[in-house]
Amino acid sequence: MTTLTVALLQLAPPGPDWRANLALGEAACRRAAALGVDIALFPEMWSNGYGSAVPDGSAGGDLYRHPSLWDGARPPAAPRPELVWLGEPVTRDSPFVTRFRELAAELEMAIALTYLERWDGPPRNTLSLIDRHGRLVLTYAKVHTCAFDLPEAALTPGEGFEVCALDTAVGEVMTGAMICYDREFPESARALMLAGAEIVLTPNACELESNRLAQFRSRAMENMTGMAMANYAGPGWGHSVAHDGIAFADGRPRDTLVIEAGEAEGIYPAVFDLDALRDYRRRESWGNAFRRPAAYRSLTGHEVREPFVRVGPDGVPAAGRGPAQ
């Protein structure tokens, strides 16, 4: 049996100082490496602990609701990004990312590192996948930012979903990534499957209740793809989870769950049987063969119809803003 093990680093939310978080993250990676894992996966925006300067409840999810709910008033303009996010954005060649590249090579373990990325304009919510040789093999920015509310309304969205051939001790594994809110759109995981992903890494920073967990299970089943998600620890949080995407065996349904954590902090190894997954993908009916793309034209349209019309930070209805806006 050929296996790939992803360590779900379910860690307590740290403060906004990337230097302190580097030390905490290095300790977690060393603990994961001691377990013999292939990939260590951080929760969302580890560099600043997803730290926001927006007081809890100040926006209340109302920032970009339906125009009729504003009674003719314009919504408030989103504040400058530097007033929204705590912590300093970092670049791909920063000491923060560079140290984790050195660590990956030292430990001979891939690291899926997350950070608030400095960008030309508002920062990005980013994952960089570092292979076991210390090379940056994939950098992905969250496409589906939570643009309906602060603080994520003050981010630059990513522009697409890519997959890399990750070199591991058991050979190349086609690996992709999505981040938190991305998993609530079936198109995210489908795009990754179409790009060849066998394993999808998913950093997270929100409550994982039954509905979101069910969504994630569905993403694995409908794409015949292994899915691994790491969340922050703590009351109401936790539940880092992995599914192997193999929904049937010998003609009978089976549970795709590999592991689900509770709320406690810890390193949770998710072991994927690559031989079984690849055999399943060769013979089952999900995937690409029986799709009807010509019938899905509306999926690439920009029009937003009632009752889903929302306004953006400029008070203008969001319809037509484009796929990555």
JSON list of C-alpha atoms in Angstrom, two decimals, residues 171-259:
[
{"chain": "A", "resi": 171, "resn": "GLY", "atom": "CA", "xyz": [6.67, 9.65, -5.92]},
{"chain": "A", "resi": 172, "resn": "GLU", "atom": "CA", "xyz": [4.83, 12.55, -7.48]},
{"chain": "A", "resi": 173, "resn": "VAL", "atom": "CA", "xyz": [1.40, 13.40, -6.11]},
{"chain": "A", "resi": 174, "resn": "MET", "atom": "CA", "xyz": [-0.79, 15.87, -7.99]},
{"chain": "A", "resi": 175, "resn": "THR", "atom": "CA", "xyz": [-1.63, 18.44, -5.32]},
{"chain": "A", "resi": 176, "resn": "GLY", "atom": "CA", "xyz": [-3.80, 21.55, -5.30]},
{"chain": "A", "resi": 177, "resn": "ALA", "atom": "CA", "xyz": [-5.10, 24.02, -2.75]},
{"chain": "A", "resi": 178, "resn": "MET", "atom": "CA", "xyz": [-8.11, 26.07, -1.82]},
{"chain": "A", "resi": 179, "resn": "ILE", "atom": "CA", "xyz": [-8.70, 28.19, 1.28]},
{"chain": "A", "resi": 180, "resn": "CYS", "atom": "CA", "xyz": [-11.68, 28.30, 3.69]},
{"chain": "A", "resi": 181, "resn": "TYR", "atom": "CA", "xyz": [-14.62, 29.97, 1.88]},
{"chain": "A", "resi": 182, "resn": "ASP", "atom": "CA", "xyz": [-13.40, 28.43, -1.41]},
{"chain": "A", "resi": 183, "resn": "ARG", "atom": "CA", "xyz": [-14.67, 25.04, -0.24]},
{"chain": "A", "resi": 184, "resn": "GLU", "atom": "CA", "xyz": [-18.26, 26.39, -0.16]},
{"chain": "A", "resi": 185, "resn": "PHE", "atom": "CA", "xyz": [-18.19, 26.71, -3.97]},
{"chain": "A", "resi": 186, "resn": "PRO", "atom": "CA", "xyz": [-18.29, 23.38, -5.80]},
{"chain": "A", "resi": 187, "resn": "GLU", "atom": "CA", "xyz": [-16.47, 25.02, -8.70]},
{"chain": "A", "resi": 188, "resn": "SER", "atom": "CA", "xyz": [-13.28, 25.34, -6.63]},
{"chain": "A", "resi": 189, "resn": "ALA", "atom": "CA", "xyz": [-12.75, 21.63, -6.06]},
{"chain": "A", "resi": 190, "resn": "ARG", "atom": "CA", "xyz": [-14.07, 20.83, -9.55]},
{"chain": "A", "resi": 191, "resn": "ALA", "atom": "CA", "xyz": [-11.50, 23.14, -11.15]},
{"chain": "A", "resi": 192, "resn": "LEU", "atom": "CA", "xyz": [-8.77, 21.44, -9.14]},
{"chain": "A", "resi": 193, "resn": "MET", "atom": "CA", "xyz": [-10.00, 17.98, -10.15]},
{"chain": "A", "resi": 194, "resn": "LEU", "atom": "CA", "xyz": [-10.05, 19.04, -13.80]},
{"chain": "A", "resi": 195, "resn": "ALA", "atom": "CA", "xyz": [-6.46, 20.25, -13.39]},
{"chain": "A", "resi": 196, "resn": "GLY", "atom": "CA", "xyz": [-5.50, 16.77, -12.18]},
{"chain": "A", "resi": 197, "resn": "ALA", "atom": "CA", "xyz": [-5.52, 17.11, -8.39]},
{"chain": "A", "resi": 198, "resn": "GLU", "atom": "CA", "xyz": [-5.40, 13.90, -6.40]},
{"chain": "A", "resi": 199, "resn": "ILE", "atom": "CA", "xyz": [-5.05, 15.67, -3.04]},
{"chain": "A", "resi": 200, "resn": "VAL", "atom": "CA", "xyz": [-6.45, 19.11, -2.15]},
{"chain": "A", "resi": 201, "resn": "LEU", "atom": "CA", "xyz": [-5.02, 21.02, 0.82]},
{"chain": "A", "resi": 202, "resn": "THR", "atom": "CA", "xyz": [-7.42, 23.41, 2.57]},
{"chain": "A", "resi": 203, "resn": "PRO", "atom": "CA", "xyz": [-6.39, 25.84, 5.31]},
{"chain": "A", "resi": 204, "resn": "ASN", "atom": "CA", "xyz": [-9.35, 27.14, 7.32]},
{"chain": "A", "resi": 205, "resn": "ALA", "atom": "CA", "xyz": [-10.23, 29.77, 9.93]},
{"chain": "A", "resi": 206, "resn": "CYS", "atom": "CA", "xyz": [-13.88, 29.51, 10.95]},
{"chain": "A", "resi": 207, "resn": "GLU", "atom": "CA", "xyz": [-16.37, 27.29, 12.74]},
{"chain": "A", "resi": 208, "resn": "LEU", "atom": "CA", "xyz": [-16.66, 23.89, 11.09]},
{"chain": "A", "resi": 209, "resn": "GLU", "atom": "CA", "xyz": [-20.22, 22.92, 11.94]},
{"chain": "A", "resi": 210, "resn": "SER", "atom": "CA", "xyz": [-22.22, 20.10, 10.39]},
{"chain": "A", "resi": 211, "resn": "ASN", "atom": "CA", "xyz": [-23.20, 21.90, 7.19]},
{"chain": "A", "resi": 212, "resn": "ARG", "atom": "CA", "xyz": [-19.66, 22.96, 6.29]},
{"chain": "A", "resi": 213, "resn": "LEU", "atom": "CA", "xyz": [-18.34, 19.52, 7.18]},
{"chain": "A", "resi": 214, "resn": "ALA", "atom": "CA", "xyz": [-20.97, 17.95, 4.92]},
{"chain": "A", "resi": 215, "resn": "GLN", "atom": "CA", "xyz": [-19.97, 20.29, 2.10]},
{"chain": "A", "resi": 216, "resn": "PHE", "atom": "CA", "xyz": [-16.37, 19.25, 2.44]},
{"chain": "A", "resi": 217, "resn": "ARG", "atom": "CA", "xyz": [-17.29, 15.56, 2.38]},
{"chain": "A", "resi": 218, "resn": "SER", "atom": "CA", "xyz": [-19.23, 16.22, -0.82]},
{"chain": "A", "resi": 219, "resn": "ARG", "atom": "CA", "xyz": [-16.27, 17.95, -2.47]},
{"chain": "A", "resi": 220, "resn": "ALA", "atom": "CA", "xyz": [-14.23, 14.78, -1.92]},
{"chain": "A", "resi": 221, "resn": "MET", "atom": "CA", "xyz": [-16.91, 12.37, -3.13]},
{"chain": "A", "resi": 222, "resn": "GLU", "atom": "CA", "xyz": [-18.01, 14.28, -6.25]},
{"chain": "A", "resi": 223, "resn": "ASN", "atom": "CA", "xyz": [-14.43, 14.73, -7.48]},
{"chain": "A", "resi": 224, "resn": "MET", "atom": "CA", "xyz": [-12.92, 11.42, -6.32]},
{"chain": "A", "resi": 225, "resn": "THR", "atom": "CA", "xyz": [-10.23, 13.51, -4.64]},
{"chain": "A", "resi": 226, "resn": "GLY", "atom": "CA", "xyz": [-8.53, 13.31, -1.26]},
{"chain": "A", "resi": 227, "resn": "MET", "atom": "CA", "xyz": [-9.35, 16.42, 0.79]},
{"chain": "A", "resi": 228, "resn": "ALA", "atom": "CA", "xyz": [-7.45, 17.63, 3.87]},
{"chain": "A", "resi": 229, "resn": "MET", "atom": "CA", "xyz": [-8.46, 20.67, 5.95]},
{"chain": "A", "resi": 230, "resn": "ALA", "atom": "CA", "xyz": [-6.65, 22.25, 8.92]},
{"chain": "A", "resi": 231, "resn": "ASN", "atom": "CA", "xyz": [-8.52, 24.64, 11.22]},
{"chain": "A", "resi": 232, "resn": "TYR", "atom": "CA", "xyz": [-7.56, 26.61, 14.32]},
{"chain": "A", "resi": 233, "resn": "ALA", "atom": "CA", "xyz": [-8.16, 24.92, 17.67]},
{"chain": "A", "resi": 234, "resn": "GLY", "atom": "CA", "xyz": [-10.48, 26.17, 20.39]},
{"chain": "A", "resi": 235, "resn": "PRO", "atom": "CA", "xyz": [-14.09, 26.17, 21.59]},
{"chain": "A", "resi": 236, "resn": "GLY", "atom": "CA", "xyz": [-16.43, 26.36, 18.60]},
{"chain": "A", "resi": 237, "resn": "TRP", "atom": "CA", "xyz": [-13.54, 25.80, 16.21]},
{"chain": "A", "resi": 238, "resn": "GLY", "atom": "CA", "xyz": [-11.39, 22.74, 15.57]},
{"chain": "A", "resi": 239, "resn": "HIS", "atom": "CA", "xyz": [-12.78, 19.76, 13.64]},
{"chain": "A", "resi": 240, "resn": "SER", "atom": "CA", "xyz": [-9.89, 19.65, 11.20]},
{"chain": "A", "resi": 241, "resn": "VAL", "atom": "CA", "xyz": [-10.88, 16.88, 8.84]},
{"chain": "A", "resi": 242, "resn": "ALA", "atom": "CA", "xyz": [-9.83, 14.72, 5.91]},
{"chain": "A", "resi": 243, "resn": "HIS", "atom": "CA", "xyz": [-11.74, 12.56, 3.42]},
{"chain": "A", "resi": 244, "resn": "ASP", "atom": "CA", "xyz": [-10.25, 10.12, 0.93]},
{"chain": "A", "resi": 245, "resn": "GLY", "atom": "CA", "xyz": [-12.93, 10.54, -1.78]},
{"chain": "A", "resi": 246, "resn": "ILE", "atom": "CA", "xyz": [-13.52, 6.79, -2.13]},
{"chain": "A", "resi": 247, "resn": "ALA", "atom": "CA", "xyz": [-17.28, 6.57, -1.68]},
{"chain": "A", "resi": 248, "resn": "PHE", "atom": "CA", "xyz": [-17.77, 2.97, -2.82]},
{"chain": "A", "resi": 249, "resn": "ALA", "atom": "CA", "xyz": [-15.78, -0.26, -2.50]},
{"chain": "A", "resi": 250, "resn": "ASP", "atom": "CA", "xyz": [-16.78, -3.60, -3.99]},
{"chain": "A", "resi": 251, "resn": "GLY", "atom": "CA", "xyz": [-20.07, -2.06, -5.04]},
{"chain": "A", "resi": 252, "resn": "ARG", "atom": "CA", "xyz": [-20.98, -1.00, -1.52]},
{"chain": "A", "resi": 253, "resn": "PRO", "atom": "CA", "xyz": [-20.99, 2.49, 0.01]},
{"chain": "A", "resi": 254, "resn": "ARG", "atom": "CA", "xyz": [-18.25, 3.32, 2.46]},
{"chain": "A", "resi": 255, "resn": "ASP", "atom": "CA", "xyz": [-17.38, 6.20, 4.77]},
{"chain": "A", "resi": 256, "resn": "THR", "atom": "CA", "xyz": [-14.84, 8.52, 3.15]},
{"chain": "A", "resi": 257, "resn": "LEU", "atom": "CA", "xyz": [-13.76, 9.97, 6.49]},
{"chain": "A", "resi": 258, "resn": "VAL", "atom": "CA", "xyz": [-10.04, 9.58, 7.20]},
{"chain": "A", "resi": 259, "resn": "ILE", "atom": "CA", "xyz": [-9.86, 11.63, 10.40]}
]
